[in-house]
Amino acid sequence: MSWGLLAVAGVVVALGGLLQGLIGFGLALVAVPLLALLDPALVPVPVLVVASAHAMMSLVREFGHVDWRGVGWAMLGRLPGTVVGIWIVDSLDPKSFGVVVGAAVLACVLLSVISWRPQPTPPSLVTAGVASGSFGTATSIGGPMVALLYQNQSGPQVRATLAAFFTLGSVVSIIGLSATGNVTAHQLWAGLALIPFLVAGFLLSGPLRKRFDAGGIRTPMLVVAGASAVVLIVRSALL
């Protein structure tokens, strides 16, 4: 990865880390379409690496607010969902994969802005876990499916519970991709190179998360993610 590409990708990751530090998810939603436009090799493994790092830091920061029961039910669905995600990665050519990534981002953006108010019940958590495992493994985007179930809960509980789920889920996805030969040393190093930028965004979210209205930054970032997804779909369709 060139220094110029690293700098641009780092800014994207920092913005995603800031957003996720404020509302509990959004790192991959912002980063995936933009990074896929910069270099398709940055998706999904490098994003999973930085997502794992962010989740671990968030979990340490707000560990006492985790809904472990909900995490358990969601992980029950995440495991079979991971298998589906691996199949997607193995089966699609670069053109189709770009379309899938773009479509997944658009779907998540739409789910993030609708007024649907589901509850974190065991059936809904398992279902969300399957969807999260599938898209999270294939495209690194697995947050909105579970986040929607907790949208009526307190900020600390949302952030902490999602952090615990992402910590476990990202590790499962990386292990699954590694076992099937879909992880390279280059991808892992690319993810590690982006972590300093991620830490910067995460640290910036610390003093802001209690006083800052997350909706003020969430809306423009969702717009950017959606627009990037459309560009990615169009570019992939023209390959």
JSON list of C-alpha atoms in Angstrom, two decimals:
[
{"chain": "A", "resi": 1, "resn": "MET", "atom": "CA", "xyz": [0.00, 0.00, 0.00]},
{"chain": "A", "resi": 2, "resn": "SER", "atom": "CA", "xyz": [1.44, 3.38, -1.02]},
{"chain": "A", "resi": 3, "resn": "TRP", "atom": "CA", "xyz": [1.78, 6.19, 1.52]},
{"chain": "A", "resi": 4, "resn": "GLY", "atom": "CA", "xyz": [-0.85, 8.24, -0.31]},
{"chain": "A", "resi": 5, "resn": "LEU", "atom": "CA", "xyz": [-3.35, 5.39, -0.32]},
{"chain": "A", "resi": 6, "resn": "LEU", "atom": "CA", "xyz": [-2.62, 4.67, 3.34]},
{"chain": "A", "resi": 7, "resn": "ALA", "atom": "CA", "xyz": [-3.27, 8.31, 4.28]},
{"chain": "A", "resi": 8, "resn": "VAL", "atom": "CA", "xyz": [-6.60, 8.45, 2.46]},
{"chain": "A", "resi": 9, "resn": "ALA", "atom": "CA", "xyz": [-7.70, 5.06, 3.79]},
{"chain": "A", "resi": 10, "resn": "GLY", "atom": "CA", "xyz": [-6.59, 6.13, 7.27]},
{"chain": "A", "resi": 11, "resn": "VAL", "atom": "CA", "xyz": [-8.78, 9.25, 7.20]},
{"chain": "A", "resi": 12, "resn": "VAL", "atom": "CA", "xyz": [-11.75, 7.10, 6.17]},
{"chain": "A", "resi": 13, "resn": "VAL", "atom": "CA", "xyz": [-11.08, 4.64, 9.01]},
{"chain": "A", "resi": 14, "resn": "ALA", "atom": "CA", "xyz": [-10.66, 7.48, 11.53]},
{"chain": "A", "resi": 15, "resn": "LEU", "atom": "CA", "xyz": [-14.05, 8.95, 10.57]},
{"chain": "A", "resi": 16, "resn": "GLY", "atom": "CA", "xyz": [-15.66, 5.52, 10.81]},
{"chain": "A", "resi": 17, "resn": "GLY", "atom": "CA", "xyz": [-14.03, 4.95, 14.20]},
{"chain": "A", "resi": 18, "resn": "LEU", "atom": "CA", "xyz": [-15.34, 8.29, 15.43]},
{"chain": "A", "resi": 19, "resn": "LEU", "atom": "CA", "xyz": [-18.88, 7.46, 14.31]},
{"chain": "A", "resi": 20, "resn": "GLN", "atom": "CA", "xyz": [-18.83, 4.00, 15.88]},
{"chain": "A", "resi": 21, "resn": "GLY", "atom": "CA", "xyz": [-17.42, 5.42, 19.09]},
{"chain": "A", "resi": 22, "resn": "LEU", "atom": "CA", "xyz": [-20.42, 7.76, 19.29]},
{"chain": "A", "resi": 23, "resn": "ILE", "atom": "CA", "xyz": [-23.35, 5.52, 18.33]},
{"chain": "A", "resi": 24, "resn": "GLY", "atom": "CA", "xyz": [-21.99, 1.96, 18.65]},
{"chain": "A", "resi": 25, "resn": "PHE", "atom": "CA", "xyz": [-21.75, 1.04, 14.97]},
{"chain": "A", "resi": 26, "resn": "GLY", "atom": "CA", "xyz": [-20.97, 2.58, 11.60]},
{"chain": "A", "resi": 27, "resn": "LEU", "atom": "CA", "xyz": [-17.23, 1.95, 11.13]},
{"chain": "A", "resi": 28, "resn": "ALA", "atom": "CA", "xyz": [-17.70, -0.60, 8.36]},
{"chain": "A", "resi": 29, "resn": "LEU", "atom": "CA", "xyz": [-20.74, 1.19, 6.95]},
{"chain": "A", "resi": 30, "resn": "VAL", "atom": "CA", "xyz": [-18.60, 4.25, 6.26]},
{"chain": "A", "resi": 31, "resn": "ALA", "atom": "CA", "xyz": [-15.29, 2.52, 5.52]},
{"chain": "A", "resi": 32, "resn": "VAL", "atom": "CA", "xyz": [-16.26, -0.42, 3.31]},
{"chain": "A", "resi": 33, "resn": "PRO", "atom": "CA", "xyz": [-17.64, 1.40, 0.25]},
{"chain": "A", "resi": 34, "resn": "LEU", "atom": "CA", "xyz": [-14.89, 4.03, 0.29]},
{"chain": "A", "resi": 35, "resn": "LEU", "atom": "CA", "xyz": [-12.05, 1.55, 0.87]},
{"chain": "A", "resi": 36, "resn": "ALA", "atom": "CA", "xyz": [-13.45, -0.79, -1.79]},
{"chain": "A", "resi": 37, "resn": "LEU", "atom": "CA", "xyz": [-13.28, 2.12, -4.23]},
{"chain": "A", "resi": 38, "resn": "LEU", "atom": "CA", "xyz": [-9.67, 2.84, -3.25]},
{"chain": "A", "resi": 39, "resn": "ASP", "atom": "CA", "xyz": [-8.49, -0.77, -3.33]},
{"chain": "A", "resi": 40, "resn": "PRO", "atom": "CA", "xyz": [-10.79, -3.86, -3.36]},
{"chain": "A", "resi": 41, "resn": "ALA", "atom": "CA", "xyz": [-8.13, -5.78, -1.39]},
{"chain": "A", "resi": 42, "resn": "LEU", "atom": "CA", "xyz": [-8.97, -3.62, 1.65]},
{"chain": "A", "resi": 43, "resn": "VAL", "atom": "CA", "xyz": [-12.32, -5.45, 1.95]},
{"chain": "A", "resi": 44, "resn": "PRO", "atom": "CA", "xyz": [-13.22, -7.50, 3.91]},
{"chain": "A", "resi": 45, "resn": "VAL", "atom": "CA", "xyz": [-10.14, -8.68, 5.88]},
{"chain": "A", "resi": 46, "resn": "PRO", "atom": "CA", "xyz": [-8.41, -5.35, 6.70]},
{"chain": "A", "resi": 47, "resn": "VAL", "atom": "CA", "xyz": [-11.74, -3.84, 7.75]},
{"chain": "A", "resi": 48, "resn": "LEU", "atom": "CA", "xyz": [-12.43, -6.85, 9.97]},
{"chain": "A", "resi": 49, "resn": "VAL", "atom": "CA", "xyz": [-9.02, -6.31, 11.60]},
{"chain": "A", "resi": 50, "resn": "VAL", "atom": "CA", "xyz": [-9.71, -2.66, 12.45]},
{"chain": "A", "resi": 51, "resn": "ALA", "atom": "CA", "xyz": [-13.29, -3.48, 13.45]},
{"chain": "A", "resi": 52, "resn": "SER", "atom": "CA", "xyz": [-11.98, -6.05, 15.91]},
{"chain": "A", "resi": 53, "resn": "ALA", "atom": "CA", "xyz": [-9.57, -3.50, 17.40]},
{"chain": "A", "resi": 54, "resn": "HIS", "atom": "CA", "xyz": [-12.30, -0.87, 17.76]},
{"chain": "A", "resi": 55, "resn": "ALA", "atom": "CA", "xyz": [-14.69, -3.37, 19.35]},
{"chain": "A", "resi": 56, "resn": "MET", "atom": "CA", "xyz": [-12.11, -4.42, 21.93]},
{"chain": "A", "resi": 57, "resn": "MET", "atom": "CA", "xyz": [-11.36, -0.80, 22.89]},
{"chain": "A", "resi": 58, "resn": "SER", "atom": "CA", "xyz": [-15.08, -0.01, 23.16]},
{"chain": "A", "resi": 59, "resn": "LEU", "atom": "CA", "xyz": [-15.69, -3.11, 25.24]},
{"chain": "A", "resi": 60, "resn": "VAL", "atom": "CA", "xyz": [-12.99, -2.12, 27.73]},
{"chain": "A", "resi": 61, "resn": "ARG", "atom": "CA", "xyz": [-14.39, 1.43, 27.94]},
{"chain": "A", "resi": 62, "resn": "GLU", "atom": "CA", "xyz": [-18.00, 0.42, 28.72]},
{"chain": "A", "resi": 63, "resn": "PHE", "atom": "CA", "xyz": [-17.74, -3.21, 29.81]},
{"chain": "A", "resi": 64, "resn": "GLY", "atom": "CA", "xyz": [-20.26, -2.91, 32.66]},
{"chain": "A", "resi": 65, "resn": "HIS", "atom": "CA", "xyz": [-23.16, -2.10, 30.32]},
{"chain": "A", "resi": 66, "resn": "VAL", "atom": "CA", "xyz": [-23.03, -5.24, 28.12]},
{"chain": "A", "resi": 67, "resn": "ASP", "atom": "CA", "xyz": [-26.24, -7.25, 27.66]},
{"chain": "A", "resi": 68, "resn": "TRP", "atom": "CA", "xyz": [-24.48, -10.62, 27.65]},
{"chain": "A", "resi": 69, "resn": "ARG", "atom": "CA", "xyz": [-27.74, -12.55, 27.23]},
{"chain": "A", "resi": 70, "resn": "GLY", "atom": "CA", "xyz": [-28.42, -10.68, 24.00]},
{"chain": "A", "resi": 71, "resn": "VAL", "atom": "CA", "xyz": [-24.85, -11.21, 22.82]},
{"chain": "A", "resi": 72, "resn": "GLY", "atom": "CA", "xyz": [-25.23, -14.96, 23.37]},
{"chain": "A", "resi": 73, "resn": "TRP", "atom": "CA", "xyz": [-28.40, -15.22, 21.29]},
{"chain": "A", "resi": 74, "resn": "ALA", "atom": "CA", "xyz": [-26.93, -13.09, 18.50]},
{"chain": "A", "resi": 75, "resn": "MET", "atom": "CA", "xyz": [-23.74, -15.19, 18.41]},
{"chain": "A", "resi": 76, "resn": "LEU", "atom": "CA", "xyz": [-25.89, -18.32, 18.07]},
{"chain": "A", "resi": 77, "resn": "GLY", "atom": "CA", "xyz": [-26.97, -16.92, 14.71]},
{"chain": "A", "resi": 78, "resn": "ARG", "atom": "CA", "xyz": [-23.59, -15.44, 13.82]},
{"chain": "A", "resi": 79, "resn": "LEU", "atom": "CA", "xyz": [-21.90, -18.84, 13.55]},
{"chain": "A", "resi": 80, "resn": "PRO", "atom": "CA", "xyz": [-24.04, -20.27, 10.70]},
{"chain": "A", "resi": 81, "resn": "GLY", "atom": "CA", "xyz": [-24.15, -16.81, 9.14]},
{"chain": "A", "resi": 82, "resn": "THR", "atom": "CA", "xyz": [-20.35, -16.85, 8.93]},
{"chain": "A", "resi": 83, "resn": "VAL", "atom": "CA", "xyz": [-20.49, -19.99, 6.81]},
{"chain": "A", "resi": 84, "resn": "VAL", "atom": "CA", "xyz": [-22.82, -18.21, 4.37]},
{"chain": "A", "resi": 85, "resn": "GLY", "atom": "CA", "xyz": [-20.45, -15.23, 4.25]},
{"chain": "A", "resi": 86, "resn": "ILE", "atom": "CA", "xyz": [-17.47, -17.45, 3.45]},
{"chain": "A", "resi": 87, "resn": "TRP", "atom": "CA", "xyz": [-19.46, -19.04, 0.62]},
{"chain": "A", "resi": 88, "resn": "ILE", "atom": "CA", "xyz": [-20.18, -15.57, -0.80]},
{"chain": "A", "resi": 89, "resn": "VAL", "atom": "CA", "xyz": [-16.47, -14.66, -0.73]},
{"chain": "A", "resi": 90, "resn": "ASP", "atom": "CA", "xyz": [-15.48, -17.96, -2.39]},
{"chain": "A", "resi": 91, "resn": "SER", "atom": "CA", "xyz": [-18.20, -17.90, -5.04]},
{"chain": "A", "resi": 92, "resn": "LEU", "atom": "CA", "xyz": [-18.24, -14.37, -6.44]},
{"chain": "A", "resi": 93, "resn": "ASP", "atom": "CA", "xyz": [-15.90, -12.79, -8.99]},
{"chain": "A", "resi": 94, "resn": "PRO", "atom": "CA", "xyz": [-14.61, -9.22, -8.35]},
{"chain": "A", "resi": 95, "resn": "LYS", "atom": "CA", "xyz": [-17.41, -7.65, -10.41]},
{"chain": "A", "resi": 96, "resn": "SER", "atom": "CA", "xyz": [-20.19, -9.51, -8.58]},
{"chain": "A", "resi": 97, "resn": "PHE", "atom": "CA", "xyz": [-18.49, -9.00, -5.23]},
{"chain": "A", "resi": 98, "resn": "GLY", "atom": "CA", "xyz": [-18.43, -5.23, -5.78]},
{"chain": "A", "resi": 99, "resn": "VAL", "atom": "CA", "xyz": [-22.15, -5.25, -6.52]},
{"chain": "A", "resi": 100, "resn": "VAL", "atom": "CA", "xyz": [-22.84, -7.34, -3.42]},
{"chain": "A", "resi": 101, "resn": "VAL", "atom": "CA", "xyz": [-20.79, -4.99, -1.21]},
{"chain": "A", "resi": 102, "resn": "GLY", "atom": "CA", "xyz": [-22.55, -1.94, -2.63]},
{"chain": "A", "resi": 103, "resn": "ALA", "atom": "CA", "xyz": [-25.99, -3.50, -2.27]},
{"chain": "A", "resi": 104, "resn": "ALA", "atom": "CA", "xyz": [-25.24, -4.56, 1.31]},
{"chain": "A", "resi": 105, "resn": "VAL", "atom": "CA", "xyz": [-24.18, -1.02, 2.20]},
{"chain": "A", "resi": 106, "resn": "LEU", "atom": "CA", "xyz": [-27.32, 0.48, 0.65]},
{"chain": "A", "resi": 107, "resn": "ALA", "atom": "CA", "xyz": [-29.51, -2.01, 2.49]},
{"chain": "A", "resi": 108, "resn": "CYS", "atom": "CA", "xyz": [-27.81, -1.19, 5.79]},
{"chain": "A", "resi": 109, "resn": "VAL", "atom": "CA", "xyz": [-28.13, 2.55, 5.18]},
{"chain": "A", "resi": 110, "resn": "LEU", "atom": "CA", "xyz": [-31.85, 2.16, 4.56]},
{"chain": "A", "resi": 111, "resn": "LEU", "atom": "CA", "xyz": [-32.26, 0.00, 7.67]},
{"chain": "A", "resi": 112, "resn": "SER", "atom": "CA", "xyz": [-30.38, 2.62, 9.67]},
{"chain": "A", "resi": 113, "resn": "VAL", "atom": "CA", "xyz": [-32.73, 5.48, 8.80]},
{"chain": "A", "resi": 114, "resn": "ILE", "atom": "CA", "xyz": [-36.18, 3.84, 8.92]},
{"chain": "A", "resi": 115, "resn": "SER", "atom": "CA", "xyz": [-38.38, 4.23, 11.97]},
{"chain": "A", "resi": 116, "resn": "TRP", "atom": "CA", "xyz": [-38.89, 0.49, 12.59]},
{"chain": "A", "resi": 117, "resn": "ARG", "atom": "CA", "xyz": [-38.74, -0.31, 16.32]},
{"chain": "A", "resi": 118, "resn": "PRO", "atom": "CA", "xyz": [-37.96, -4.04, 16.85]},
{"chain": "A", "resi": 119, "resn": "GLN", "atom": "CA", "xyz": [-37.08, -5.51, 20.25]},
{"chain": "A", "resi": 120, "resn": "PRO", "atom": "CA", "xyz": [-34.04, -7.64, 21.22]},
{"chain": "A", "resi": 121, "resn": "THR", "atom": "CA", "xyz": [-35.95, -10.91, 21.75]},
{"chain": "A", "resi": 122, "resn": "PRO", "atom": "CA", "xyz": [-34.20, -14.31, 21.32]},
{"chain": "A", "resi": 123, "resn": "PRO", "atom": "CA", "xyz": [-35.77, -15.03, 17.87]},
{"chain": "A", "resi": 124, "resn": "SER", "atom": "CA", "xyz": [-34.98, -11.56, 16.53]},
{"chain": "A", "resi": 125, "resn": "LEU", "atom": "CA", "xyz": [-31.42, -11.69, 17.92]},
{"chain": "A", "resi": 126, "resn": "VAL", "atom": "CA", "xyz": [-30.71, -15.09, 16.32]},
{"chain": "A", "resi": 127, "resn": "THR", "atom": "CA", "xyz": [-32.13, -13.86, 13.00]},
{"chain": "A", "resi": 128, "resn": "ALA", "atom": "CA", "xyz": [-30.07, -10.66, 13.18]},
{"chain": "A", "resi": 129, "resn": "GLY", "atom": "CA", "xyz": [-27.03, -12.74, 14.09]},
{"chain": "A", "resi": 130, "resn": "VAL", "atom": "CA", "xyz": [-27.38, -14.87, 10.95]},
{"chain": "A", "resi": 131, "resn": "ALA", "atom": "CA", "xyz": [-27.69, -11.77, 8.76]},
{"chain": "A", "resi": 132, "resn": "SER", "atom": "CA", "xyz": [-24.80, -10.10, 10.56]},
{"chain": "A", "resi": 133, "resn": "GLY", "atom": "CA", "xyz": [-22.59, -13.17, 10.17]},
{"chain": "A", "resi": 134, "resn": "SER", "atom": "CA", "xyz": [-23.34, -13.42, 6.45]},
{"chain": "A", "resi": 135, "resn": "PHE", "atom": "CA", "xyz": [-22.76, -9.77, 5.55]},
{"chain": "A", "resi": 136, "resn": "GLY", "atom": "CA", "xyz": [-20.15, -9.21, 8.25]},
{"chain": "A", "resi": 137, "resn": "THR", "atom": "CA", "xyz": [-17.95, -12.00, 6.92]},
{"chain": "A", "resi": 138, "resn": "ALA", "atom": "CA", "xyz": [-18.46, -11.23, 3.22]},
{"chain": "A", "resi": 139, "resn": "THR", "atom": "CA", "xyz": [-18.35, -7.42, 3.38]},
{"chain": "A", "resi": 140, "resn": "SER", "atom": "CA", "xyz": [-17.36, -6.51, 6.99]},
{"chain": "A", "resi": 141, "resn": "ILE", "atom": "CA", "xyz": [-20.77, -4.87, 7.46]},
{"chain": "A", "resi": 142, "resn": "GLY", "atom": "CA", "xyz": [-22.71, -6.65, 10.18]},
{"chain": "A", "resi": 143, "resn": "GLY", "atom": "CA", "xyz": [-23.58, -3.93, 12.68]},
{"chain": "A", "resi": 144, "resn": "PRO", "atom": "CA", "xyz": [-26.92, -2.43, 11.61]},
{"chain": "A", "resi": 145, "resn": "MET", "atom": "CA", "xyz": [-28.75, -5.78, 11.77]},
{"chain": "A", "resi": 146, "resn": "VAL", "atom": "CA", "xyz": [-28.11, -6.11, 15.51]},
{"chain": "A", "resi": 147, "resn": "ALA", "atom": "CA", "xyz": [-27.98, -2.38, 16.28]},
{"chain": "A", "resi": 148, "resn": "LEU", "atom": "CA", "xyz": [-31.59, -1.93, 15.11]},
{"chain": "A", "resi": 149, "resn": "LEU", "atom": "CA", "xyz": [-32.76, -4.26, 17.88]},
{"chain": "A", "resi": 150, "resn": "TYR", "atom": "CA", "xyz": [-31.15, -2.05, 20.54]},
{"chain": "A", "resi": 151, "resn": "GLN", "atom": "CA", "xyz": [-32.10, 1.36, 19.16]},
{"chain": "A", "resi": 152, "resn": "ASN", "atom": "CA", "xyz": [-34.46, 2.05, 22.09]},
{"chain": "A", "resi": 153, "resn": "GLN", "atom": "CA", "xyz": [-31.86, 1.21, 24.76]},
{"chain": "A", "resi": 154, "resn": "SER", "atom": "CA", "xyz": [-29.45, 3.58, 26.49]},
{"chain": "A", "resi": 155, "resn": "GLY", "atom": "CA", "xyz": [-26.34, 4.74, 24.66]},
{"chain": "A", "resi": 156, "resn": "PRO", "atom": "CA", "xyz": [-23.87, 2.92, 26.94]},
{"chain": "A", "resi": 157, "resn": "GLN", "atom": "CA", "xyz": [-25.76, -0.36, 26.63]},
{"chain": "A", "resi": 158, "resn": "VAL", "atom": "CA", "xyz": [-25.97, -0.09, 22.84]},
{"chain": "A", "resi": 159, "resn": "ARG", "atom": "CA", "xyz": [-22.27, 0.68, 22.45]},
{"chain": "A", "resi": 160, "resn": "ALA", "atom": "CA", "xyz": [-21.11, -1.93, 24.98]},
{"chain": "A", "resi": 161, "resn": "THR", "atom": "CA", "xyz": [-23.36, -4.74, 23.72]},
{"chain": "A", "resi": 162, "resn": "LEU", "atom": "CA", "xyz": [-22.45, -4.14, 20.09]},
{"chain": "A", "resi": 163, "resn": "ALA", "atom": "CA", "xyz": [-18.77, -3.98, 21.06]},
{"chain": "A", "resi": 164, "resn": "ALA", "atom": "CA", "xyz": [-18.98, -7.38, 22.73]},
{"chain": "A", "resi": 165, "resn": "PHE", "atom": "CA", "xyz": [-20.81, -8.85, 19.74]},
{"chain": "A", "resi": 166, "resn": "PHE", "atom": "CA", "xyz": [-18.36, -7.34, 17.25]},
{"chain": "A", "resi": 167, "resn": "THR", "atom": "CA", "xyz": [-15.35, -8.55, 19.26]},
{"chain": "A", "resi": 168, "resn": "LEU", "atom": "CA", "xyz": [-16.55, -12.15, 19.14]},
{"chain": "A", "resi": 169, "resn": "GLY", "atom": "CA", "xyz": [-18.10, -11.98, 15.68]},
{"chain": "A", "resi": 170, "resn": "SER", "atom": "CA", "xyz": [-15.12, -10.38, 13.93]},
{"chain": "A", "resi": 171, "resn": "VAL", "atom": "CA", "xyz": [-12.74, -12.95, 15.39]},
{"chain": "A", "resi": 172, "resn": "VAL", "atom": "CA", "xyz": [-15.04, -15.77, 14.23]},
{"chain": "A", "resi": 173, "resn": "SER", "atom": "CA", "xyz": [-15.20, -14.27, 10.72]},
{"chain": "A", "resi": 174, "resn": "ILE", "atom": "CA", "xyz": [-11.42, -13.85, 10.47]},
{"chain": "A", "resi": 175, "resn": "ILE", "atom": "CA", "xyz": [-10.84, -17.42, 11.68]},
{"chain": "A", "resi": 176, "resn": "GLY", "atom": "CA", "xyz": [-13.40, -18.74, 9.19]},
{"chain": "A", "resi": 177, "resn": "LEU", "atom": "CA", "xyz": [-11.87, -16.81, 6.29]},
{"chain": "A", "resi": 178, "resn": "SER", "atom": "CA", "xyz": [-8.38, -17.94, 7.31]},
{"chain": "A", "resi": 179, "resn": "ALA", "atom": "CA", "xyz": [-9.42, -21.58, 7.46]},
{"chain": "A", "resi": 180, "resn": "THR", "atom": "CA", "xyz": [-10.70, -21.38, 3.89]},
{"chain": "A", "resi": 181, "resn": "GLY", "atom": "CA", "xyz": [-7.62, -19.62, 2.50]},
{"chain": "A", "resi": 182, "resn": "ASN", "atom": "CA", "xyz": [-9.21, -16.19, 2.12]},
{"chain": "A", "resi": 183, "resn": "VAL", "atom": "CA", "xyz": [-6.75, -14.29, 4.35]},
{"chain": "A", "resi": 184, "resn": "THR", "atom": "CA", "xyz": [-3.27, -13.21, 3.25]},
{"chain": "A", "resi": 185, "resn": "ALA", "atom": "CA", "xyz": [-0.40, -11.67, 5.18]},
{"chain": "A", "resi": 186, "resn": "HIS", "atom": "CA", "xyz": [-0.69, -8.55, 3.02]},
{"chain": "A", "resi": 187, "resn": "GLN", "atom": "CA", "xyz": [-4.32, -8.08, 4.07]},
{"chain": "A", "resi": 188, "resn": "LEU", "atom": "CA", "xyz": [-3.47, -8.49, 7.74]},
{"chain": "A", "resi": 189, "resn": "TRP", "atom": "CA", "xyz": [-0.63, -5.97, 7.52]},
{"chain": "A", "resi": 190, "resn": "ALA", "atom": "CA", "xyz": [-2.91, -3.53, 5.70]},
{"chain": "A", "resi": 191, "resn": "GLY", "atom": "CA", "xyz": [-5.40, -3.80, 8.56]},
{"chain": "A", "resi": 192, "resn": "LEU", "atom": "CA", "xyz": [-2.68, -3.32, 11.18]},
{"chain": "A", "resi": 193, "resn": "ALA", "atom": "CA", "xyz": [-1.35, -0.25, 9.33]},
{"chain": "A", "resi": 194, "resn": "LEU", "atom": "CA", "xyz": [-4.78, 1.38, 9.63]},
{"chain": "A", "resi": 195, "resn": "ILE", "atom": "CA", "xyz": [-5.12, 0.86, 13.40]},
{"chain": "A", "resi": 196, "resn": "PRO", "atom": "CA", "xyz": [-3.30, 4.11, 14.43]},
{"chain": "A", "resi": 197, "resn": "PHE", "atom": "CA", "xyz": [-5.88, 6.08, 12.43]},
{"chain": "A", "resi": 198, "resn": "LEU", "atom": "CA", "xyz": [-8.65, 4.04, 14.05]},
{"chain": "A", "resi": 199, "resn": "VAL", "atom": "CA", "xyz": [-7.29, 4.82, 17.53]},
{"chain": "A", "resi": 200, "resn": "ALA", "atom": "CA", "xyz": [-7.33, 8.54, 16.70]},
{"chain": "A", "resi": 201, "resn": "GLY", "atom": "CA", "xyz": [-11.01, 8.41, 15.75]},
{"chain": "A", "resi": 202, "resn": "PHE", "atom": "CA", "xyz": [-11.85, 6.29, 18.79]},
{"chain": "A", "resi": 203, "resn": "LEU", "atom": "CA", "xyz": [-10.08, 8.64, 21.22]},
{"chain": "A", "resi": 204, "resn": "LEU", "atom": "CA", "xyz": [-11.85, 11.64, 19.69]},
{"chain": "A", "resi": 205, "resn": "SER", "atom": "CA", "xyz": [-15.21, 9.98, 20.34]},
{"chain": "A", "resi": 206, "resn": "GLY", "atom": "CA", "xyz": [-14.44, 9.67, 24.07]},
{"chain": "A", "resi": 207, "resn": "PRO", "atom": "CA", "xyz": [-15.10, 13.24, 25.24]},
{"chain": "A", "resi": 208, "resn": "LEU", "atom": "CA", "xyz": [-17.86, 13.70, 22.64]},
{"chain": "A", "resi": 209, "resn": "ARG", "atom": "CA", "xyz": [-20.04, 10.67, 23.21]},
{"chain": "A", "resi": 210, "resn": "LYS", "atom": "CA", "xyz": [-21.95, 12.06, 26.21]},
{"chain": "A", "resi": 211, "resn": "ARG", "atom": "CA", "xyz": [-22.38, 15.65, 25.01]},
{"chain": "A", "resi": 212, "resn": "PHE", "atom": "CA", "xyz": [-22.48, 15.32, 21.25]},
{"chain": "A", "resi": 213, "resn": "ASP", "atom": "CA", "xyz": [-25.72, 14.62, 19.41]},
{"chain": "A", "resi": 214, "resn": "ALA", "atom": "CA", "xyz": [-24.63, 11.62, 17.32]},
{"chain": "A", "resi": 215, "resn": "GLY", "atom": "CA", "xyz": [-27.35, 12.35, 14.78]},
{"chain": "A", "resi": 216, "resn": "GLY", "atom": "CA", "xyz": [-25.43, 15.43, 13.72]},
{"chain": "A", "resi": 217, "resn": "ILE", "atom": "CA", "xyz": [-22.53, 13.35, 12.41]},
{"chain": "A", "resi": 218, "resn": "ARG", "atom": "CA", "xyz": [-24.46, 10.18, 11.62]},
{"chain": "A", "resi": 219, "resn": "THR", "atom": "CA", "xyz": [-26.63, 11.68, 8.87]},
{"chain": "A", "resi": 220, "resn": "PRO", "atom": "CA", "xyz": [-23.88, 13.06, 6.62]},
{"chain": "A", "resi": 221, "resn": "MET", "atom": "CA", "xyz": [-21.81, 9.89, 7.05]},
{"chain": "A", "resi": 222, "resn": "LEU", "atom": "CA", "xyz": [-24.77, 7.74, 6.02]},
{"chain": "A", "resi": 223, "resn": "VAL", "atom": "CA", "xyz": [-25.18, 9.96, 2.97]},
{"chain": "A", "resi": 224, "resn": "VAL", "atom": "CA", "xyz": [-21.50, 9.49, 2.10]},
{"chain": "A", "resi": 225, "resn": "ALA", "atom": "CA", "xyz": [-21.76, 5.73, 2.62]},
{"chain": "A", "resi": 226, "resn": "GLY", "atom": "CA", "xyz": [-24.86, 5.51, 0.44]},
{"chain": "A", "resi": 227, "resn": "ALA", "atom": "CA", "xyz": [-23.35, 7.62, -2.34]},
{"chain": "A", "resi": 228, "resn": "SER", "atom": "CA", "xyz": [-20.13, 5.58, -2.24]},
{"chain": "A", "resi": 229, "resn": "ALA", "atom": "CA", "xyz": [-22.15, 2.37, -2.46]},
{"chain": "A", "resi": 230, "resn": "VAL", "atom": "CA", "xyz": [-23.94, 3.61, -5.57]},
{"chain": "A", "resi": 231, "resn": "VAL", "atom": "CA", "xyz": [-20.61, 4.53, -7.19]},
{"chain": "A", "resi": 232, "resn": "LEU", "atom": "CA", "xyz": [-19.19, 1.11, -6.28]},
{"chain": "A", "resi": 233, "resn": "ILE", "atom": "CA", "xyz": [-22.18, -0.69, -7.81]},
{"chain": "A", "resi": 234, "resn": "VAL", "atom": "CA", "xyz": [-22.00, 1.34, -11.00]},
{"chain": "A", "resi": 235, "resn": "ARG", "atom": "CA", "xyz": [-18.21, 0.89, -11.31]},
{"chain": "A", "resi": 236, "resn": "SER", "atom": "CA", "xyz": [-18.47, -2.86, -10.69]},
{"chain": "A", "resi": 237, "resn": "ALA", "atom": "CA", "xyz": [-21.28, -3.21, -13.22]},
{"chain": "A", "resi": 238, "resn": "LEU", "atom": "CA", "xyz": [-19.10, -1.52, -15.86]},
{"chain": "A", "resi": 239, "resn": "LEU", "atom": "CA", "xyz": [-16.05, -3.78, -15.29]}
]
